[in-house]
Short mmCIF file of C-alpha atoms in Angstrom, two decimals:
data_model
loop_
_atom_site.label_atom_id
_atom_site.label_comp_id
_atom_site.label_asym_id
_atom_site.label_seq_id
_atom_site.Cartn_x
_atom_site.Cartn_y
_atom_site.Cartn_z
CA UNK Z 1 -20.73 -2.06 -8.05
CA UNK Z 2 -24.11 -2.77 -9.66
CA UNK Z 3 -22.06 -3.60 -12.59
CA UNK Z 4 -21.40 -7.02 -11.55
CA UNK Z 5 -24.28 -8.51 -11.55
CA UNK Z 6 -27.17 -9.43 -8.91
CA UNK Z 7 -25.19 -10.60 -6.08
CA UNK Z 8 -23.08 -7.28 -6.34
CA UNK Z 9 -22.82 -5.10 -2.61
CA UNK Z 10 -24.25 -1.45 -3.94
CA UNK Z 11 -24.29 -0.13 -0.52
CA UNK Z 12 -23.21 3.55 0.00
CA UNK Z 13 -21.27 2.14 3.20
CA UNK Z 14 -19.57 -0.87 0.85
CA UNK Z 15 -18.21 2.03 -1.82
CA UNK Z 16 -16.66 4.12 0.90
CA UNK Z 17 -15.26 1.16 2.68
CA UNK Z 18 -13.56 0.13 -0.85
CA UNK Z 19 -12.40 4.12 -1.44
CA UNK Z 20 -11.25 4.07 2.11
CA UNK Z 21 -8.79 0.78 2.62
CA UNK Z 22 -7.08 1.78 -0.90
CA UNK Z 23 -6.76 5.24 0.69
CA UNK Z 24 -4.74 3.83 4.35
CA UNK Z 25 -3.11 1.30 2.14
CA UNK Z 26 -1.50 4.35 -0.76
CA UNK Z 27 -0.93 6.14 2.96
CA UNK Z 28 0.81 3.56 4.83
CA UNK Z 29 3.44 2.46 1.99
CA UNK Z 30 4.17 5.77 1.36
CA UNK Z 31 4.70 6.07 5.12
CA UNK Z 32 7.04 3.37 4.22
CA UNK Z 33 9.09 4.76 1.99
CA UNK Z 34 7.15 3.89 -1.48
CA UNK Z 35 6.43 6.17 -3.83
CA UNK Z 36 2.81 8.06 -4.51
CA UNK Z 37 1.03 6.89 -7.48
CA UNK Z 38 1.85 9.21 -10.39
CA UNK Z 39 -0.88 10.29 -13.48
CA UNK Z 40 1.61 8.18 -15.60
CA UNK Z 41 1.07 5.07 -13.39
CA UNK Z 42 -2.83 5.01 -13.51
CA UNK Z 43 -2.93 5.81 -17.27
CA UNK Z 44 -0.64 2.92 -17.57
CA UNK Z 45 -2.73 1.05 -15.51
CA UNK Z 46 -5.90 2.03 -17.08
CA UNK Z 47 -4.32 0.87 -20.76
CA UNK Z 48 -3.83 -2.46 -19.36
CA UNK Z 49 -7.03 -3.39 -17.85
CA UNK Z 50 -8.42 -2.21 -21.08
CA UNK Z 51 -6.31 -4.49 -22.90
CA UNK Z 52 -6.03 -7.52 -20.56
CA UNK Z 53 -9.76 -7.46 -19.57
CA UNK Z 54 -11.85 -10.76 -19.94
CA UNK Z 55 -15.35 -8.93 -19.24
CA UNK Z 56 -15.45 -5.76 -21.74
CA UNK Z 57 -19.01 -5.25 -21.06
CA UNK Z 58 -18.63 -5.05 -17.44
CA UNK Z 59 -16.31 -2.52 -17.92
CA UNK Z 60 -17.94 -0.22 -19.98
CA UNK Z 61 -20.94 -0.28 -17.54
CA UNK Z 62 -18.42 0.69 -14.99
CA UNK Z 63 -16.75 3.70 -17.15
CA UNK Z 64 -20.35 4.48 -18.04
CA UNK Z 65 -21.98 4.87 -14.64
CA UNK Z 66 -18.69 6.97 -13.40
CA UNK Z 67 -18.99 9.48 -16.41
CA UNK Z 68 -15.64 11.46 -16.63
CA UNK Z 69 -12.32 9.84 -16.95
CA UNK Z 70 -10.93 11.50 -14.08
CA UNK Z 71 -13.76 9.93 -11.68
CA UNK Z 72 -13.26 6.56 -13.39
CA UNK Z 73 -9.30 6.77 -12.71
CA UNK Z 74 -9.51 7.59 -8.82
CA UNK Z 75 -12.52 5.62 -8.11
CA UNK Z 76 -11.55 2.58 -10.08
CA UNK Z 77 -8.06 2.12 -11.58
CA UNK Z 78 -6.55 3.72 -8.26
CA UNK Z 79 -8.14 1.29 -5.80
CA UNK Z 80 -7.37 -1.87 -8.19
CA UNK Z 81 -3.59 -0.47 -8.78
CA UNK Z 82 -2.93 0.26 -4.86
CA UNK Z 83 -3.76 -3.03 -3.96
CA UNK Z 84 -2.30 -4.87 -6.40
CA UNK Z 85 1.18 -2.42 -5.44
CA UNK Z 86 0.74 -3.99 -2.02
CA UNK Z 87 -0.18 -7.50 -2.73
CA UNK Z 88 3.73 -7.18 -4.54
CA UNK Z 89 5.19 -5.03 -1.35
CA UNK Z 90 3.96 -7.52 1.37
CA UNK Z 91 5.23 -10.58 -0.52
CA UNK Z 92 8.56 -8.71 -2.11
CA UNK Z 93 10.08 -6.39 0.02
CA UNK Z 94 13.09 -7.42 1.66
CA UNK Z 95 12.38 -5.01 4.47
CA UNK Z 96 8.47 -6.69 5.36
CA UNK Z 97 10.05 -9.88 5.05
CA UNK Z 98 13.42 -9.59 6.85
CA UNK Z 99 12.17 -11.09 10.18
CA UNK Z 100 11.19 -14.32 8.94
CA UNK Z 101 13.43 -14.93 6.53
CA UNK Z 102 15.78 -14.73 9.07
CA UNK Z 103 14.65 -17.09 11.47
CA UNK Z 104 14.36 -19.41 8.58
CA UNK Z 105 17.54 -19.14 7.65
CA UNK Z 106 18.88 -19.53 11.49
CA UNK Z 107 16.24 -22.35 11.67
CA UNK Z 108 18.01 -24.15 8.67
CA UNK Z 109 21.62 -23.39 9.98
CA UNK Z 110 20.49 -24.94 13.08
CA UNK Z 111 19.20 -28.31 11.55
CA UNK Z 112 22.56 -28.43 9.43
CA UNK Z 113 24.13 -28.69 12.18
CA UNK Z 114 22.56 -31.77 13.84
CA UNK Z 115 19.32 -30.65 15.55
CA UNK Z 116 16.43 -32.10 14.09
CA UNK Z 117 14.01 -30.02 12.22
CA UNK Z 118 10.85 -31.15 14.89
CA UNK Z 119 13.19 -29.60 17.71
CA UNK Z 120 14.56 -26.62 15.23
CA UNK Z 121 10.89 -25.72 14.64
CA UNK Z 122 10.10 -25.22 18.14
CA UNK Z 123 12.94 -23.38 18.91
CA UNK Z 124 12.78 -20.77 16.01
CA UNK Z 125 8.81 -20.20 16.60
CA UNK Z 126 8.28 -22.23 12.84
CA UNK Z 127 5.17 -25.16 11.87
CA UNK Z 128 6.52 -28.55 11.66
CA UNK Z 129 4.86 -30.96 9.89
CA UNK Z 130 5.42 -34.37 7.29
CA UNK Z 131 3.75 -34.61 4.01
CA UNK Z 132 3.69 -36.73 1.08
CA UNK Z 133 3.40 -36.15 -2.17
CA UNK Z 134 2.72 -38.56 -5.27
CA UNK Z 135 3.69 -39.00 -8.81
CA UNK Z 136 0.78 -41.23 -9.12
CA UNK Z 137 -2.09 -39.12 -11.43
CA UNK Z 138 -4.97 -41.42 -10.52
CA UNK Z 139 -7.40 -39.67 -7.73
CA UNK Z 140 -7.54 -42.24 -4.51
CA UNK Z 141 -3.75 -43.59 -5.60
CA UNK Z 142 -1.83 -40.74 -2.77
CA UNK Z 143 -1.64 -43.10 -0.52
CA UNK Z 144 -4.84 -43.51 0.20
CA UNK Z 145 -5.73 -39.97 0.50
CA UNK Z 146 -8.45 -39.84 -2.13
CA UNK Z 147 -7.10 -36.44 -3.32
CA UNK Z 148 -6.19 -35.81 -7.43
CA UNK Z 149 -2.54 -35.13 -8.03
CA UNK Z 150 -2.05 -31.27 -7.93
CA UNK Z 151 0.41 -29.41 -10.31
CA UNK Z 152 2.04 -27.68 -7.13
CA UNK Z 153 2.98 -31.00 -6.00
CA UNK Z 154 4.28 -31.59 -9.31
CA UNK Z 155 6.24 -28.65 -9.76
CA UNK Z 156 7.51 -28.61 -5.35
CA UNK Z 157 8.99 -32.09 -6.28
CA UNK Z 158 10.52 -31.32 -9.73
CA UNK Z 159 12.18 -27.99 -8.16
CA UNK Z 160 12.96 -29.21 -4.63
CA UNK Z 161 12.85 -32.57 -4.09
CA UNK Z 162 13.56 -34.82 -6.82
CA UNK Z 163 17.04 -34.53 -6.69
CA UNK Z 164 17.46 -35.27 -2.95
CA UNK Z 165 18.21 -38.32 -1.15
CA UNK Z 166 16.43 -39.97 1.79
CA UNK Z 167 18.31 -38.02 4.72
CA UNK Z 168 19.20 -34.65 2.54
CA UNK Z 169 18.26 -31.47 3.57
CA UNK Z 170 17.54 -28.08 1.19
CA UNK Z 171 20.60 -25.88 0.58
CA UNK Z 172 18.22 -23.06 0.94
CA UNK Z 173 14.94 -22.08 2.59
CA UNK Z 174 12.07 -22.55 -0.11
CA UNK Z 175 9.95 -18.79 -0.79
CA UNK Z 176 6.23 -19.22 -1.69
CA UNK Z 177 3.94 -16.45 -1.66
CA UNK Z 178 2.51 -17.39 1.56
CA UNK Z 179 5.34 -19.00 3.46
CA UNK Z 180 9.31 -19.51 3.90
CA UNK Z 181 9.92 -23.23 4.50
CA UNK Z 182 13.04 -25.57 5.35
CA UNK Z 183 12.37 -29.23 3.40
CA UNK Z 184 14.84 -32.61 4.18
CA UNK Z 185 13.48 -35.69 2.38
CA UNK Z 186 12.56 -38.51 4.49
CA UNK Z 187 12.07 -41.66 2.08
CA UNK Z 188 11.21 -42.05 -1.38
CA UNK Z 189 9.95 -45.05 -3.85
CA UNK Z 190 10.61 -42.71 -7.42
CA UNK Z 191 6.60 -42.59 -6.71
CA UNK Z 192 6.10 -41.03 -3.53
CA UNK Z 193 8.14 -38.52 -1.70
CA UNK Z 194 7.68 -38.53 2.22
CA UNK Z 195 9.54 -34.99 3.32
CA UNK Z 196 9.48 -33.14 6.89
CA UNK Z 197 9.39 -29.17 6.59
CA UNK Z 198 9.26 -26.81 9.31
CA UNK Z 199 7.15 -23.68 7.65
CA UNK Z 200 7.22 -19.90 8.72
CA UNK Z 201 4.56 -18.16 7.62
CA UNK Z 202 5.39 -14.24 5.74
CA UNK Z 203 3.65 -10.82 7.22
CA UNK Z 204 0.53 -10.71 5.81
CA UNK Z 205 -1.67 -7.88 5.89
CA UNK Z 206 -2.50 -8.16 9.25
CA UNK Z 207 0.45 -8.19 11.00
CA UNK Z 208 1.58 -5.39 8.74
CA UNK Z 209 -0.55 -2.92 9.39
CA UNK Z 210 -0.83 -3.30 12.91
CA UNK Z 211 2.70 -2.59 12.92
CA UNK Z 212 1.95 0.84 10.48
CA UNK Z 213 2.51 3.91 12.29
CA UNK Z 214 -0.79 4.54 13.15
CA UNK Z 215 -2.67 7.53 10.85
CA UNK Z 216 -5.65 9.75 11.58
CA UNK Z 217 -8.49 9.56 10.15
CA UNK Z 218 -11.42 11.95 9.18
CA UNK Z 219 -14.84 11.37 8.46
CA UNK Z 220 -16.84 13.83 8.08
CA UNK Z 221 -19.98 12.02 7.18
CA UNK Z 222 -21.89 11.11 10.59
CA UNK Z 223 -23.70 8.27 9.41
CA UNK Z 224 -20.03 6.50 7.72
CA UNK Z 225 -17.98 7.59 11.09
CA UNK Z 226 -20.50 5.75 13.36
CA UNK Z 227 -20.59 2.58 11.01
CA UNK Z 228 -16.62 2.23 11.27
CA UNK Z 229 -16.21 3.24 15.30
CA UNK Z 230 -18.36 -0.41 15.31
CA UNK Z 231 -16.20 -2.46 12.75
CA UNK Z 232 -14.19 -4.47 14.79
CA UNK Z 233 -11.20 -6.46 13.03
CA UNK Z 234 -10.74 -4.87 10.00
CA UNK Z 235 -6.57 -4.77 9.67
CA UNK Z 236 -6.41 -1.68 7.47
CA UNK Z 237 -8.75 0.46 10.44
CA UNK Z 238 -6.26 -0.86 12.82
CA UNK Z 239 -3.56 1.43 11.38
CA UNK Z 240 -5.59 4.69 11.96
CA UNK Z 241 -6.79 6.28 15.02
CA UNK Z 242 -10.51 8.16 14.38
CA UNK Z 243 -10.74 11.83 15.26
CA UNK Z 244 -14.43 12.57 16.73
#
């Protein structure tokens, strides 16, 4: 950790904690049906952050100060390569996602079909709200807003948008990373584009792992085991249950 500089956490308590939420993470995929992490996948791993890495020196300090290969590999590679693995699960699998991708989907057959998106919203549990966004590159010119013209606004209105006509509603629900969302265009000047959406947000983390089967956990170390009985909130300690 000291390998990042002055402002780095080297606590004993903040390397365990790291160890640890890769650890219930690996646990609760596999628990899931995903497969364990294979000496093939961390070399792989390894050979790309050694090619892909933007701070070499940092991570020779870090290879360094772990010493063998196998240390640097489960203390370091493992950790980054679980939670990139779930990052990818949480936002890809079908499964995670099925629930509100449906109710999207229900939510957009419903506004087909005559009922209008602020009333389809509330009945499908989604966010309803209007935006606006602007052609116009020019900070202060988005209507007044003051704010610069962002490439996602750019690229929502080239993809989903700019082909629509005041009135017209998205074939299909819209997938970010964050969020499914239903889109009809309200009014538009070939400068501004003044859309209503109704947005349902995807399982994150949290919600994810409070729904884990919960696993047991182990700590042998008194001092660590009394730290995390007193973490409240933590979404990855919610899917275990401590054994004294």
């Amino acid at each position: 950790q000291a390998c990042y500089g002055e402002d780095s956490i080297t606590s004993r308590r903040a390397a365990f904690m790291r160890l640890l939420e890769a650890a219930i993470a690996e646990k609760a995929m596999q628990t899931a049906g995903k497969p364990a992490l294979s000496t093939k996948d961390l070399k792989t791993e390894s050979e790309r952050i050694d090619k892909e890495t933007r701070a070499p020196d940092i991570l020779a300090c870090i290879k360094n100060n772990l010493g063998s290969k196998e240390r640097y590999l489960s203390a370091f590679v493992r950790p980054s390569l679980v939670e990139s693995r779930l990052r990818d699960y949480l936002l890809r699998d079908a499964s995670v996602q099925a629930e509100p991708r449906k109710a999207v989907r229900e939510a957009l057959a419903a506004t087909s079909g005559g009922l209008t998106m602020k009333a389809t919203a509330g009945k499908f549990g989604l966010e309803y709200s209007t935006k606006t966004y602007t052609a116009d590159e020019e900070p202060g010119t988005a209507l007044g807003s003051g704010m610069p013209w962002s490439p996602f606004e750019k690229d929502f209105i080239e993809l989903h948008i700019k082909n629509l006509k005041p009135g017209d509603l998205v074939k299909e629900p819209i997938e970010s990373d964050y969020d499914f969302q239903i889109v009809r265009l309200l009014r538009s000047d070939g400068r501004h584009w003044t859309f209503e959406t109704a947005r349902m947000r995807k399982i994150d983390q949290e919600k994810w792992f409070k729904s884990a089967p919960k696993m047991k956990l182990a700590v042998k170390d008194a001092d660590l085991r009394q730290w995390l009985i007193g973490i409240q909130g933590n979404p990855r300690l919610n899917a275990t249950k401590m054994e004294q």
